[in-house]
CSV table of C-alpha atoms in Angstrom, one decimal:
chain,number,residue,atom,x,y,z
A,1,MET,CA,-12.7,14.4,5.6
A,2,GLY,CA,-13.2,13.1,8.9
A,3,LYS,CA,-10.5,10.9,10.4
A,4,VAL,CA,-9.1,10.9,6.8
A,5,ASN,CA,-6.0,12.8,6.2
A,6,PHE,CA,-4.1,13.8,3.5
A,7,ILE,CA,-0.3,14.3,3.2
A,8,VAL,CA,2.9,13.9,0.6
A,9,ASP,CA,4.9,12.4,3.1
A,10,LYS,CA,8.7,14.5,2.7
A,11,ARG,CA,10.1,10.8,3.5
A,12,THR,CA,8.5,8.6,1.3
A,13,GLU,CA,9.0,11.1,-1.7
A,14,LEU,CA,12.3,11.6,-0.8
A,15,ILE,CA,13.0,7.7,-1.0
A,16,ALA,CA,11.2,7.4,-4.0
A,17,ASN,CA,13.7,10.0,-5.6
A,18,LEU,CA,16.7,8.2,-4.1
A,19,LEU,CA,15.5,4.6,-5.6
A,20,ARG,CA,14.9,6.3,-9.2
A,21,ILE,CA,18.6,7.3,-9.0
A,22,SER,CA,19.5,3.8,-8.2
A,23,GLN,CA,17.6,1.8,-10.7
A,24,CYS,CA,18.4,-0.9,-8.5
A,25,ASN,CA,16.4,-3.9,-9.4
A,26,ASP,CA,13.2,-4.8,-11.8
A,27,TYR,CA,10.5,-3.0,-9.6
A,28,VAL,CA,12.4,-0.2,-9.3
A,29,THR,CA,13.0,0.2,-12.7
A,30,GLU,CA,9.4,-0.3,-13.6
A,31,HIS,CA,7.2,1.8,-10.4
A,32,PHE,CA,10.6,4.9,-9.8
A,33,CYS,CA,10.7,5.3,-13.3
A,34,LEU,CA,11.0,8.9,-15.3
A,35,LEU,CA,7.8,10.4,-16.9
A,36,LYS,CA,7.9,13.6,-19.2
A,37,ASP,CA,6.0,15.5,-17.1
A,38,GLU,CA,7.2,19.3,-15.4
A,39,TYR,CA,7.5,17.5,-11.7
A,40,PHE,CA,9.2,14.1,-12.9
A,41,LEU,CA,11.6,16.8,-15.3
A,42,ASN,CA,12.0,19.0,-12.0
A,43,ALA,CA,13.4,16.0,-9.8
A,44,LEU,CA,15.4,14.5,-11.8
A,45,LYS,CA,17.6,18.2,-12.6
A,46,VAL,CA,17.7,18.0,-8.8
A,47,PHE,CA,18.8,14.8,-7.5
A,48,SER,CA,20.5,12.9,-10.9
A,49,PRO,CA,24.3,14.8,-10.1
A,50,PHE,CA,24.6,12.6,-7.1
A,51,LYS,CA,23.8,9.3,-8.5
A,52,SER,CA,27.4,8.0,-6.6
A,53,GLU,CA,26.8,9.1,-3.3
A,54,LYS,CA,26.7,6.3,-0.6
A,55,VAL,CA,23.0,6.2,0.1
A,56,ILE,CA,22.7,5.5,-3.8
A,57,LEU,CA,25.4,2.7,-4.0
A,58,LEU,CA,23.5,1.7,-0.8
A,59,ALA,CA,20.2,1.2,-2.7
A,60,ARG,CA,22.1,-0.8,-5.2
A,61,LYS,CA,23.6,-3.1,-3.1
A,62,LEU,CA,20.4,-3.5,-1.8
A,63,GLY,CA,18.5,-4.5,-4.8
A,64,LYS,CA,21.2,-7.1,-5.8
A,65,THR,CA,21.3,-9.0,-2.4
A,66,GLU,CA,17.9,-8.4,-0.8
A,67,LYS,CA,14.9,-9.7,-2.1
A,68,GLY,CA,12.8,-7.8,0.1
A,69,PHE,CA,13.8,-4.6,-1.1
A,70,THR,CA,11.1,-4.3,-3.0
A,71,TYR,CA,7.2,-3.5,-3.3
A,72,ASP,CA,5.7,-1.7,0.0
A,73,ASN,CA,8.8,-2.3,1.7
A,74,CYS,CA,10.9,0.2,-0.5
A,75,ILE,CA,8.0,2.9,0.5
A,76,ARG,CA,7.6,1.5,4.4
A,77,LEU,CA,11.2,1.7,5.0
A,78,ALA,CA,10.7,5.6,5.3
A,79,PHE,CA,8.2,5.5,7.8
A,80,LEU,CA,11.6,4.4,9.8
A,81,LEU,CA,13.2,7.9,9.2
A,82,GLU,CA,12.4,10.8,12.1
A,83,ASP,CA,10.5,13.4,10.6
A,84,ASP,CA,14.0,15.2,10.4
A,85,PHE,CA,15.4,12.5,8.0
A,86,SER,CA,17.5,11.5,10.5
A,87,TYR,CA,17.6,7.5,11.3
A,88,ASN,CA,18.1,6.2,15.4
A,89,GLY,CA,17.8,2.7,14.9
A,90,ARG,CA,14.3,2.3,14.9
A,91,TRP,CA,13.0,-1.2,13.8
A,92,ASP,CA,10.2,-3.3,12.9
A,93,GLU,CA,9.9,-7.0,13.7
A,94,TYR,CA,8.2,-7.3,10.1
A,95,PHE,CA,11.7,-6.2,8.4
A,96,ASP,CA,13.1,-9.3,10.0
A,97,ARG,CA,11.1,-11.6,7.7
A,98,GLU,CA,11.9,-9.6,4.8
A,99,PHE,CA,15.4,-8.6,4.7
A,100,CYS,CA,18.3,-11.1,5.2
A,101,ASN,CA,20.7,-8.0,6.5
A,102,ALA,CA,19.4,-5.8,8.6
A,103,ASP,CA,22.8,-4.1,9.4
A,104,LEU,CA,23.0,-3.4,5.5
A,105,VAL,CA,19.2,-1.9,5.5
A,106,LYS,CA,19.9,0.2,8.5
A,107,ASN,CA,23.4,1.4,7.2
A,108,PHE,CA,21.1,2.6,4.1
A,109,LEU,CA,18.7,4.5,6.1
A,110,SER,CA,21.5,6.0,8.2
A,111,SER,CA,22.9,7.4,5.1
A,112,ILE,CA,19.5,9.1,3.9
A,113,LYS,CA,20.0,12.4,5.5
A,114,ASP,CA,23.6,12.9,4.3
A,115,PHE,CA,21.4,12.8,0.9
A,116,VAL,CA,19.1,15.3,1.9
A,117,VAL,CA,21.5,17.7,2.7
A,118,LEU,CA,23.5,17.6,-0.1
A,119,THR,CA,20.7,17.5,-2.8
A,120,GLU,CA,18.9,20.1,-0.6
A,121,PHE,CA,16.1,17.9,-0.9
A,122,GLU,CA,14.1,20.5,1.5
A,123,ARG,CA,13.9,23.7,-0.8
A,124,PHE,CA,12.8,21.0,-3.3
A,125,TYR,CA,9.9,20.0,-1.6
A,126,THR,CA,9.3,23.7,-0.2
A,127,THR,CA,9.4,24.7,-4.3
A,128,GLN,CA,6.6,21.7,-5.2
A,129,ILE,CA,4.1,22.4,-2.7
A,130,PRO,CA,1.8,24.0,-5.0
A,131,PHE,CA,1.9,20.8,-7.3
A,132,TYR,CA,1.4,18.8,-4.0
A,133,GLU,CA,-1.8,20.8,-2.9
A,134,GLN,CA,-3.1,20.7,-6.3
A,135,LYS,CA,-2.9,16.5,-6.3
A,136,LEU,CA,-4.3,16.1,-2.9
A,137,SER,CA,-7.6,18.2,-3.6
A,138,GLU,CA,-8.5,16.2,-6.6
A,139,LEU,CA,-8.2,13.1,-4.5
A,140,SER,CA,-9.6,14.3,-1.4
A,141,GLN,CA,-13.0,15.2,-4.2
A,142,VAL,CA,-13.1,11.6,-5.2
A,143,PHE,CA,-12.9,10.3,-1.7
A,144,ASP,CA,-15.6,11.2,0.8
A,145,GLY,CA,-13.7,10.5,3.8
A,146,ASP,CA,-16.5,11.4,6.5
A,147,GLU,CA,-18.5,8.2,4.5
A,148,PHE,CA,-16.0,6.1,4.6
A,149,ASP,CA,-15.0,6.6,8.4
A,150,VAL,CA,-18.2,6.2,9.4
A,151,ILE,CA,-19.0,2.9,7.7
A,152,ILE,CA,-15.3,1.1,8.5
A,153,ARG,CA,-16.1,2.5,12.5
A,154,ASP,CA,-20.0,0.5,11.7
A,155,LEU,CA,-18.6,-2.5,9.8
A,156,PHE,CA,-15.0,-3.1,12.7
A,157,GLN,CA,-17.1,-2.7,15.4
A,158,ASN,CA,-15.3,1.1,16.0
A,159,PRO,CA,-11.8,0.5,16.3
A,160,LYS,CA,-10.0,2.5,19.1
A,161,ASN,CA,-6.9,4.6,18.3
A,162,ILE,CA,-6.8,4.2,14.4
A,163,ASN,CA,-6.6,7.3,12.3
A,164,PHE,CA,-6.5,7.1,8.1
A,165,CYS,CA,-4.2,8.8,5.5
A,166,VAL,CA,-3.8,9.1,2.4
A,167,ASN,CA,-0.3,9.5,1.5
A,168,PHE,CA,0.5,10.8,-1.8
A,169,VAL,CA,3.9,9.7,-3.4
A,170,PRO,CA,4.3,11.4,-6.8
A,171,SER,CA,7.5,9.7,-8.0
A,172,LEU,CA,6.4,6.4,-6.9
A,173,VAL,CA,4.4,5.3,-10.4
A,174,ASN,CA,1.7,2.6,-11.6
A,175,ALA,CA,2.1,1.5,-7.7
A,176,ASN,CA,-0.2,2.0,-4.4
A,177,HIS,CA,1.0,0.1,-1.2
A,178,GLY,CA,-1.4,0.3,2.0
A,179,PHE,CA,-0.1,-0.6,5.4
A,180,LYS,CA,-0.4,0.3,8.9
A,181,SER,CA,2.4,2.4,10.9
A,182,GLY,CA,2.2,3.4,14.7
A,183,GLN,CA,-2.2,4.5,14.9
A,184,VAL,CA,-2.1,5.0,11.6
A,185,ILE,CA,-3.5,3.3,8.4
A,186,PHE,CA,-1.8,4.3,5.3
A,187,ALA,CA,-2.7,4.2,1.8
A,188,ASN,CA,0.5,5.2,-0.4
A,189,ILE,CA,-0.7,5.8,-4.0
A,190,GLY,CA,1.2,6.7,-6.4
A,191,THR,CA,1.3,8.2,-9.6
A,192,PHE,CA,-0.5,7.0,-13.1
A,193,SER,CA,1.2,7.3,-16.3
A,194,GLU,CA,-2.3,7.5,-17.3
A,195,ASP,CA,-4.8,9.5,-15.7
A,196,ASN,CA,-6.9,6.9,-14.0
A,197,THR,CA,-9.8,8.9,-12.7
A,198,LYS,CA,-10.8,8.5,-16.4
A,199,SER,CA,-10.1,4.7,-16.5
A,200,MET,CA,-12.9,1.9,-17.7
A,201,THR,CA,-12.2,-0.5,-14.4
A,202,PHE,CA,-13.4,1.5,-11.9
A,203,ASP,CA,-15.8,4.0,-12.1
A,204,ARG,CA,-14.0,6.8,-9.3
A,205,GLY,CA,-10.8,5.0,-9.9
A,206,TYR,CA,-9.0,6.4,-7.2
A,207,GLN,CA,-11.6,6.0,-4.2
A,208,HIS,CA,-11.5,2.2,-5.3
A,209,ILE,CA,-7.6,2.0,-4.8
A,210,ILE,CA,-7.4,4.3,-1.6
A,211,ILE,CA,-10.3,2.0,-0.2
A,212,HIS,CA,-8.0,-0.9,-1.7
A,213,GLU,CA,-4.8,-0.3,0.5
A,214,PHE,CA,-6.6,0.8,3.9
A,215,MET,CA,-8.8,-2.4,3.7
A,216,HIS,CA,-5.2,-4.6,3.6
A,217,SER,CA,-4.9,-3.4,7.3
A,218,PHE,CA,-7.5,-5.3,7.8
A,219,VAL,CA,-6.4,-8.4,6.1
A,220,ASN,CA,-2.9,-8.7,6.2
A,221,PRO,CA,-2.0,-8.8,9.4
A,222,LEU,CA,-4.9,-12.1,10.3
A,223,THR,CA,-2.9,-13.9,7.5
A,224,GLU,CA,0.6,-13.5,8.6
A,225,ASN,CA,0.7,-16.4,11.1
A,226,LEU,CA,-1.4,-18.8,8.8
A,227,ASP,CA,-0.9,-22.5,7.8
A,228,ILE,CA,-2.0,-22.4,4.5
A,229,TYR,CA,-0.6,-25.6,2.8
A,230,ASP,CA,-4.1,-27.2,2.8
A,231,PHE,CA,-5.2,-23.8,0.6
A,232,ASP,CA,-7.1,-25.2,-2.6
A,233,ILE,CA,-6.2,-22.2,-5.2
A,234,LYS,CA,-7.1,-23.4,-8.7
A,235,LYS,CA,-5.9,-20.3,-10.5
A,236,SER,CA,-3.1,-17.7,-9.7
A,237,ALA,CA,-3.7,-14.1,-11.1
A,238,ARG,CA,-0.5,-12.7,-12.6
A,239,GLU,CA,0.8,-10.5,-10.2
A,240,TYR,CA,0.4,-12.4,-7.2
A,241,GLU,CA,3.1,-15.3,-7.5
A,242,ASN,CA,2.8,-16.9,-3.7
A,243,THR,CA,-0.3,-18.5,-1.7
A,244,ARG,CA,-0.5,-15.5,0.7
A,245,ALA,CA,-0.4,-12.7,-1.4
A,246,TYR,CA,-3.1,-14.2,-3.4
A,247,VAL,CA,-5.3,-15.0,-0.2
A,248,ASN,CA,-4.8,-11.6,1.1
A,249,GLU,CA,-5.9,-10.2,-2.4
A,250,THR,CA,-8.9,-11.6,-3.0
A,251,ILE,CA,-10.0,-10.9,0.2
A,252,THR,CA,-9.4,-7.2,0.2
A,253,ARG,CA,-10.3,-6.7,-3.1
A,254,ALA,CA,-13.7,-8.5,-2.4
A,255,LEU,CA,-14.1,-6.1,1.0
A,256,THR,CA,-12.9,-2.9,-1.0
A,257,ILE,CA,-16.5,-4.1,-3.5
A,258,LYS,CA,-18.4,-4.1,-0.2
A,259,ILE,CA,-17.5,-0.8,1.0
A,260,ARG,CA,-17.8,0.8,-1.9
A,261,GLU,CA,-21.4,-1.1,-1.7
A,262,LEU,CA,-21.9,0.6,1.6
A,263,MET,CA,-20.7,3.7,1.2
A,264,THR,CA,-22.9,4.5,-1.8
A,265,GLY,CA,-26.5,1.8,-1.2
A,266,GLU,CA,-25.0,0.6,-4.8
A,267,LYS,CA,-24.1,-2.6,-6.2
A,268,PHE,CA,-21.1,-3.5,-7.8
A,269,ASP,CA,-21.6,-6.9,-9.5
A,270,ARG,CA,-19.4,-6.2,-12.6
A,271,LEU,CA,-16.2,-5.3,-10.3
A,272,LEU,CA,-16.6,-8.5,-9.1
A,273,LEU,CA,-17.0,-10.5,-12.6
A,274,ARG,CA,-14.1,-8.4,-13.4
A,275,GLU,CA,-11.8,-9.3,-10.4
A,276,ARG,CA,-12.4,-12.6,-11.0
A,277,GLN,CA,-11.7,-12.1,-14.8
A,278,ALA,CA,-8.2,-10.7,-13.8
A,279,GLY,CA,-7.8,-14.5,-11.9
A,280,PHE,CA,-9.3,-14.1,-8.5
A,281,ASP,CA,-11.6,-17.2,-8.6
A,282,LEU,CA,-13.2,-17.2,-5.2
A,283,VAL,CA,-13.6,-13.1,-5.0
A,284,GLU,CA,-17.5,-13.8,-5.6
A,285,ASP,CA,-17.4,-16.4,-2.4
A,286,VAL,CA,-15.4,-14.1,-0.2
A,287,TYR,CA,-18.0,-11.2,-1.2
A,288,GLN,CA,-21.1,-13.8,-0.1
A,289,LYS,CA,-19.5,-14.5,3.1
A,290,LEU,CA,-19.2,-10.9,3.5
A,291,ASP,CA,-22.7,-10.3,3.4
A,292,GLU,CA,-22.8,-13.4,6.3
A,293,TYR,CA,-20.4,-11.1,8.2
A,294,THR,CA,-22.6,-7.9,8.2
A,295,ALA,CA,-25.4,-9.6,9.8
A,296,LYS,CA,-23.6,-11.4,12.5
A,297,MET,CA,-22.3,-10.3,15.9
A,298,GLN,CA,-19.0,-11.3,16.3
A,299,SER,CA,-16.2,-9.3,15.7
A,300,TRP,CA,-13.7,-9.0,12.7
A,301,ASP,CA,-11.1,-11.3,14.0
A,302,GLU,CA,-13.8,-13.8,15.1
A,303,TYR,CA,-15.5,-13.7,11.9
A,304,PHE,CA,-12.1,-13.8,9.8
A,305,PRO,CA,-11.5,-18.0,9.6
A,306,THR,CA,-14.5,-18.2,8.2
A,307,ILE,CA,-13.8,-16.1,5.5
A,308,LEU,CA,-10.5,-18.4,4.9
A,309,ASN,CA,-12.8,-21.5,4.7
A,310,VAL,CA,-13.1,-20.2,1.5
A,311,PHE,CA,-10.0,-21.3,0.8
A,312,SER,CA,-9.5,-24.5,2.6
A,313,ILE,CA,-9.3,-28.0,0.7
A,314,ASN,CA,-11.6,-29.5,3.6
A,315,LYS,CA,-13.0,-26.1,4.9
A,316,VAL,CA,-11.7,-26.1,8.0
A,317,MET,CA,-9.0,-23.6,9.2
A,318,GLU,CA,-7.3,-22.8,11.9
A,319,ILE,CA,-5.2,-19.9,12.8
A,320,ASN,CA,-1.5,-20.9,14.0
A,321,LYS,CA,-1.4,-19.4,17.1
A,322,LYS,CA,2.3,-19.7,17.3
């Protein structure tokens, strides 16, 4: 599979299970819920007796007081833990923008290892390895990691010291999150309440989702310090409530389709149409800019402001260097 690895990271699955028990906010209630299959029922039996433990109470407090305790932050926090679930104070300045009370978040992380010991999570994880291996095999069969690796290194001028990892998070339901941690770009892929491989929305659905989540690491960091006051957004997609998230998602969706075309040699105009119908009005304009990019000698970082011009009222966009 080239430089694409497939794993079930123990830390993210542990976080997912304790959040399911906490039911600490609307996002957690929706995406860390209980499905009626053997894996979920086994997990419920193991973890539900510990719903009054310190880490669960802290999760509930975070869910009530921290707006940032939602979406990809829930999974991203797991990567601050050591492999043995201990927390040694590691931090990322990204979280300074997401959380008001860093001490509360760190207290939560410091309490996780006690929960691991009490619940005997390591034993649970070990007994589920055959299930994990089956799911990872299914994912790897629908994703051509070798071809993806070649396309990405050519498209982005051979980014050095970057590896790709598909992290399956069984207890994350109907959600996926992509971000970079260290020198690894992660596509954190959840379980779907319906068989997404048979979905009519995207052929080879999981392949599309994995590429999409990987691409966020090539898009989101380039918009973090951006002045977005003059962005001309006529219509917002249902799930995206702020301008930056909408811009990131539009570019990522166009980029995902472009990469799939480069990998397969096929055209996916129907997918561009579906994205526009979903509320991403400018996705086809961004796609055209990606066509231009592949014909130019500029680096991705150099060309990115040209893509952003699609969203600008004045068609002149400068990245804020602050």
